[in-house]
Amino acid sequence: MAQSIYVDKANENVYAFAKAQLEQSQISYPVFVKPNRAGSSYGVSKVYTEADLDNALDKAFTEDHEVLIESYLKGTEVSVGVYQDRGKTTVLPVCEIVPDGDFFDLEAKYSGKSQEIVPARISEAQTQQVQALTLKIYELLKLKGICRVDFIFDQGRAHFVEVNTNPGLSSQSIVPREFAAAGITLKEAFGQAIAAVL
């Protein structure tokens, strides 16, 4: 995982606290500032200097009082869908995410300003690694239904980014592309996911 600092808005002098924690850590700029419990990149900022940190924290705090400041991971970003199929956990083909901008932000996700490539242009060994990690995370966290697990290959090594327990299912979304690549219709997938929790 990325190195991270946890910040709670309830902390006294929260802005000074965040800066002091960064100084004491091995995390250097740029960093990502993001709400701990939000989706679709709401409230997420990539911060290049300390001068921009307060504004990024303010933006994140509009979504959640818990915020993470994370080290920047540079490399190929991938996402892996997973769901329950007749009592068995099934991992979908890997999707590579290529944002047009600085990172996979809200605009990139919903305005077509990114490429989602399935199957991902990574090695077979890397594909097997993130699929195995996805399965392990899904089972370890006792997840149910359709989920998505994101990774970034920084210096060739897979880093876990987050679990999306309520992934998008629009025409622009990743999981429907992965189901299509696996030869599974959304109707079939939803039927199997519903049956798994009944």
mmCIF file of C-alpha atoms in Angstrom:
data_model
loop_
_atom_site.group_PDB
_atom_site.id
_atom_site.type_symbol
_atom_site.label_atom_id
_atom_site.label_comp_id
_atom_site.label_asym_id
_atom_site.label_seq_id
_atom_site.Cartn_x
_atom_site.Cartn_y
_atom_site.Cartn_z
ATOM 1 C CA MET A 1 0.000 0.000 0.000
ATOM 2 C CA ALA A 2 0.978 3.621 -0.282
ATOM 3 C CA GLN A 3 2.419 5.183 2.849
ATOM 4 C CA SER A 4 -0.286 7.226 4.510
ATOM 5 C CA ILE A 5 -1.164 9.612 7.299
ATOM 6 C CA TYR A 6 -4.595 9.577 8.913
ATOM 7 C CA VAL A 7 -6.107 12.951 9.772
ATOM 8 C CA ASP A 8 -9.373 13.582 11.604
ATOM 9 C CA LYS A 9 -11.041 16.974 11.340
ATOM 10 C CA ALA A 10 -11.710 16.779 15.081
ATOM 11 C CA ASN A 11 -7.957 16.936 15.763
ATOM 12 C CA GLU A 12 -6.913 20.162 17.422
ATOM 13 C CA ASN A 13 -5.013 22.376 14.952
ATOM 14 C CA VAL A 14 -5.691 19.812 12.230
ATOM 15 C CA TYR A 15 -3.794 21.688 9.491
ATOM 16 C CA ALA A 16 -0.659 22.102 11.590
ATOM 17 C CA PHE A 17 -1.015 18.479 12.712
ATOM 18 C CA ALA A 18 -1.142 17.246 9.104
ATOM 19 C CA LYS A 19 1.938 19.267 8.119
ATOM 20 C CA ALA A 20 3.879 18.082 11.170
ATOM 21 C CA GLN A 21 3.000 14.454 10.440
ATOM 22 C CA LEU A 22 4.160 14.850 6.845
ATOM 23 C CA GLU A 23 7.449 16.391 7.951
ATOM 24 C CA GLN A 24 8.083 13.531 10.377
ATOM 25 C CA SER A 25 7.229 10.860 7.801
ATOM 26 C CA GLN A 26 9.155 9.661 4.772
ATOM 27 C CA ILE A 27 6.356 10.877 2.499
ATOM 28 C CA SER A 28 7.411 13.565 0.065
ATOM 29 C CA TYR A 29 5.442 15.697 -2.369
ATOM 30 C CA PRO A 30 3.462 15.168 -4.500
ATOM 31 C CA VAL A 31 0.889 13.484 -2.266
ATOM 32 C CA PHE A 32 -2.748 12.519 -2.615
ATOM 33 C CA VAL A 33 -5.264 13.906 -0.145
ATOM 34 C CA LYS A 34 -8.537 12.035 -0.088
ATOM 35 C CA PRO A 35 -11.578 11.360 2.080
ATOM 36 C CA ASN A 36 -11.340 8.040 3.859
ATOM 37 C CA ARG A 37 -14.957 7.109 3.076
ATOM 38 C CA ALA A 38 -16.112 8.493 -0.254
ATOM 39 C CA GLY A 39 -16.376 7.330 -3.837
ATOM 40 C CA SER A 40 -15.898 8.454 -7.438
ATOM 41 C CA SER A 41 -12.853 10.543 -6.461
ATOM 42 C CA TYR A 42 -15.034 13.160 -4.735
ATOM 43 C CA GLY A 43 -12.815 15.373 -2.600
ATOM 44 C CA VAL A 44 -9.535 13.940 -3.935
ATOM 45 C CA SER A 45 -6.595 16.211 -4.749
ATOM 46 C CA LYS A 46 -3.062 15.689 -5.960
ATOM 47 C CA VAL A 47 -0.915 18.137 -3.984
ATOM 48 C CA TYR A 48 2.507 19.253 -5.184
ATOM 49 C CA THR A 49 3.538 21.673 -2.422
ATOM 50 C CA GLU A 50 2.782 22.357 1.226
ATOM 51 C CA ALA A 51 1.211 25.668 0.210
ATOM 52 C CA ASP A 52 -1.669 23.743 -1.403
ATOM 53 C CA LEU A 53 -2.220 21.287 1.448
ATOM 54 C CA ASP A 54 -4.783 23.318 3.438
ATOM 55 C CA ASN A 55 -7.053 23.768 0.399
ATOM 56 C CA ALA A 56 -6.822 20.050 -0.385
ATOM 57 C CA LEU A 57 -7.748 19.172 3.201
ATOM 58 C CA ASP A 58 -10.716 21.554 3.054
ATOM 59 C CA LYS A 59 -11.892 19.871 -0.150
ATOM 60 C CA ALA A 60 -11.566 16.396 1.372
ATOM 61 C CA PHE A 61 -13.313 17.455 4.586
ATOM 62 C CA THR A 62 -16.421 18.387 2.585
ATOM 63 C CA GLU A 63 -16.857 14.627 1.982
ATOM 64 C CA ASP A 64 -15.690 13.076 5.260
ATOM 65 C CA HIS A 65 -14.159 14.139 8.582
ATOM 66 C CA GLU A 66 -11.594 11.329 8.152
ATOM 67 C CA VAL A 67 -8.902 12.051 5.551
ATOM 68 C CA LEU A 68 -5.859 10.199 4.270
ATOM 69 C CA ILE A 69 -2.698 11.820 2.980
ATOM 70 C CA GLU A 70 -0.965 9.229 0.825
ATOM 71 C CA SER A 71 2.371 8.933 -0.911
ATOM 72 C CA TYR A 72 2.217 9.240 -4.690
ATOM 73 C CA LEU A 73 2.322 5.944 -6.564
ATOM 74 C CA LYS A 74 3.524 6.287 -10.141
ATOM 75 C CA GLY A 75 2.815 3.531 -12.626
ATOM 76 C CA THR A 76 0.147 1.497 -14.368
ATOM 77 C CA GLU A 77 -3.246 1.625 -12.653
ATOM 78 C CA VAL A 78 -5.507 -1.419 -12.880
ATOM 79 C CA SER A 79 -8.883 -2.418 -11.519
ATOM 80 C CA VAL A 80 -10.240 -5.910 -10.917
ATOM 81 C CA GLY A 81 -13.919 -6.800 -10.547
ATOM 82 C CA VAL A 82 -15.029 -9.658 -8.329
ATOM 83 C CA TYR A 83 -18.411 -11.175 -7.428
ATOM 84 C CA GLN A 84 -20.205 -14.277 -6.141
ATOM 85 C CA ASP A 85 -21.284 -16.819 -8.755
ATOM 86 C CA ARG A 86 -23.241 -19.851 -7.477
ATOM 87 C CA GLY A 87 -21.376 -19.951 -4.172
ATOM 88 C CA LYS A 88 -17.976 -19.370 -5.731
ATOM 89 C CA THR A 89 -16.020 -16.113 -5.736
ATOM 90 C CA THR A 90 -15.232 -15.208 -9.345
ATOM 91 C CA VAL A 91 -12.545 -12.707 -10.342
ATOM 92 C CA LEU A 92 -13.034 -10.842 -13.627
ATOM 93 C CA PRO A 93 -10.491 -9.850 -16.306
ATOM 94 C CA VAL A 94 -8.185 -6.970 -15.352
ATOM 95 C CA CYS A 95 -8.884 -3.450 -16.626
ATOM 96 C CA GLU A 96 -6.081 -0.943 -17.231
ATOM 97 C CA ILE A 97 -6.953 2.689 -16.507
ATOM 98 C CA VAL A 98 -5.243 5.412 -18.536
ATOM 99 C CA PRO A 99 -6.467 8.905 -17.524
ATOM 100 C CA ASP A 100 -5.980 11.779 -19.961
ATOM 101 C CA GLY A 101 -5.174 14.143 -17.097
ATOM 102 C CA ASP A 102 -3.021 14.048 -13.991
ATOM 103 C CA PHE A 103 -4.927 11.205 -12.323
ATOM 104 C CA PHE A 104 -8.191 9.226 -12.523
ATOM 105 C CA ASP A 105 -10.353 11.988 -11.068
ATOM 106 C CA LEU A 106 -14.100 12.606 -11.173
ATOM 107 C CA GLU A 107 -13.961 14.238 -14.600
ATOM 108 C CA ALA A 108 -11.883 11.423 -16.072
ATOM 109 C CA LYS A 109 -14.307 8.837 -14.708
ATOM 110 C CA TYR A 110 -17.513 10.381 -15.975
ATOM 111 C CA SER A 111 -16.597 12.620 -18.911
ATOM 112 C CA GLY A 112 -14.830 10.048 -21.059
ATOM 113 C CA LYS A 113 -11.414 11.565 -20.339
ATOM 114 C CA SER A 114 -9.730 8.240 -19.769
ATOM 115 C CA GLN A 115 -9.202 4.904 -21.429
ATOM 116 C CA GLU A 116 -10.329 1.680 -19.800
ATOM 117 C CA ILE A 117 -8.541 -1.179 -21.548
ATOM 118 C CA VAL A 118 -9.659 -4.784 -20.995
ATOM 119 C CA PRO A 119 -7.629 -6.927 -20.827
ATOM 120 C CA ALA A 120 -4.965 -4.741 -19.239
ATOM 121 C CA ARG A 121 -1.627 -4.414 -21.042
ATOM 122 C CA ILE A 122 0.346 -6.073 -18.271
ATOM 123 C CA SER A 123 2.199 -9.362 -18.084
ATOM 124 C CA GLU A 124 0.480 -12.660 -17.360
ATOM 125 C CA ALA A 125 2.345 -12.823 -14.046
ATOM 126 C CA GLN A 126 1.090 -9.355 -13.068
ATOM 127 C CA THR A 127 -2.447 -10.296 -14.144
ATOM 128 C CA GLN A 128 -2.390 -13.414 -11.994
ATOM 129 C CA GLN A 129 -0.925 -11.464 -9.072
ATOM 130 C CA VAL A 130 -3.651 -8.789 -8.909
ATOM 131 C CA GLN A 131 -6.410 -11.339 -9.520
ATOM 132 C CA ALA A 132 -5.096 -13.471 -6.644
ATOM 133 C CA LEU A 133 -4.819 -10.398 -4.404
ATOM 134 C CA THR A 134 -8.358 -9.361 -5.347
ATOM 135 C CA LEU A 135 -9.705 -12.773 -4.352
ATOM 136 C CA LYS A 136 -7.785 -12.681 -1.069
ATOM 137 C CA ILE A 137 -8.985 -9.152 -0.201
ATOM 138 C CA TYR A 138 -12.607 -9.993 -1.082
ATOM 139 C CA GLU A 139 -12.579 -13.041 1.190
ATOM 140 C CA LEU A 140 -10.507 -11.464 3.984
ATOM 141 C CA LEU A 141 -12.894 -8.504 4.264
ATOM 142 C CA LYS A 142 -15.928 -10.812 3.965
ATOM 143 C CA LEU A 143 -17.278 -8.772 1.057
ATOM 144 C CA LYS A 144 -20.473 -9.657 -0.781
ATOM 145 C CA GLY A 145 -21.967 -8.895 -4.157
ATOM 146 C CA ILE A 146 -20.131 -7.122 -6.956
ATOM 147 C CA CYS A 147 -17.008 -5.226 -5.894
ATOM 148 C CA ARG A 148 -13.934 -3.730 -7.514
ATOM 149 C CA VAL A 149 -10.366 -3.658 -6.193
ATOM 150 C CA ASP A 150 -7.849 -1.111 -7.499
ATOM 151 C CA PHE A 151 -4.057 -1.358 -7.716
ATOM 152 C CA ILE A 152 -1.128 0.650 -9.060
ATOM 153 C CA PHE A 153 2.063 -1.005 -10.264
ATOM 154 C CA ASP A 154 4.722 1.310 -8.844
ATOM 155 C CA GLN A 155 8.244 0.269 -9.915
ATOM 156 C CA GLY A 156 6.736 -2.990 -11.163
ATOM 157 C CA ARG A 157 5.206 -3.904 -7.800
ATOM 158 C CA ALA A 158 1.452 -4.078 -7.238
ATOM 159 C CA HIS A 159 0.216 -1.655 -4.561
ATOM 160 C CA PHE A 160 -3.311 -1.985 -3.197
ATOM 161 C CA VAL A 161 -5.196 1.319 -3.524
ATOM 162 C CA GLU A 162 -8.778 0.698 -2.416
ATOM 163 C CA VAL A 163 -11.877 -1.478 -2.484
ATOM 164 C CA ASN A 164 -15.000 -0.124 -4.151
ATOM 165 C CA THR A 165 -17.954 -1.962 -2.595
ATOM 166 C CA ASN A 166 -20.471 -0.148 -4.785
ATOM 167 C CA PRO A 167 -18.834 0.133 -8.217
ATOM 168 C CA GLY A 168 -20.384 2.139 -11.009
ATOM 169 C CA LEU A 169 -22.469 0.301 -13.578
ATOM 170 C CA SER A 170 -22.956 3.010 -16.199
ATOM 171 C CA SER A 171 -21.868 2.699 -19.819
ATOM 172 C CA GLN A 172 -18.628 4.467 -18.777
ATOM 173 C CA SER A 173 -17.937 2.146 -15.845
ATOM 174 C CA ILE A 174 -15.213 -0.448 -15.506
ATOM 175 C CA VAL A 175 -17.031 -3.521 -14.148
ATOM 176 C CA PRO A 176 -19.496 -3.803 -17.084
ATOM 177 C CA ARG A 177 -16.492 -3.798 -19.447
ATOM 178 C CA GLU A 178 -14.919 -6.599 -17.436
ATOM 179 C CA PHE A 179 -18.114 -8.665 -17.467
ATOM 180 C CA ALA A 180 -18.339 -8.199 -21.246
ATOM 181 C CA ALA A 181 -14.720 -9.336 -21.642
ATOM 182 C CA ALA A 182 -15.583 -12.446 -19.605
ATOM 183 C CA GLY A 183 -18.590 -13.135 -21.841
ATOM 184 C CA ILE A 184 -21.098 -12.449 -19.061
ATOM 185 C CA THR A 185 -24.131 -10.187 -19.508
ATOM 186 C CA LEU A 186 -25.083 -7.781 -16.733
ATOM 187 C CA LYS A 187 -28.406 -9.594 -16.405
ATOM 188 C CA GLU A 188 -26.569 -12.854 -15.697
ATOM 189 C CA ALA A 189 -24.157 -11.156 -13.307
ATOM 190 C CA PHE A 190 -26.904 -9.450 -11.318
ATOM 191 C CA GLY A 191 -28.912 -12.655 -11.136
ATOM 192 C CA GLN A 192 -25.926 -14.573 -9.792
ATOM 193 C CA ALA A 193 -24.982 -11.802 -7.323
ATOM 194 C CA ILE A 194 -28.543 -11.623 -5.957
ATOM 195 C CA ALA A 195 -28.784 -15.392 -5.653
ATOM 196 C CA ALA A 196 -25.521 -15.443 -3.710
ATOM 197 C CA VAL A 197 -26.898 -13.262 -0.897
ATOM 198 C CA LEU A 198 -30.369 -14.793 -0.617
#
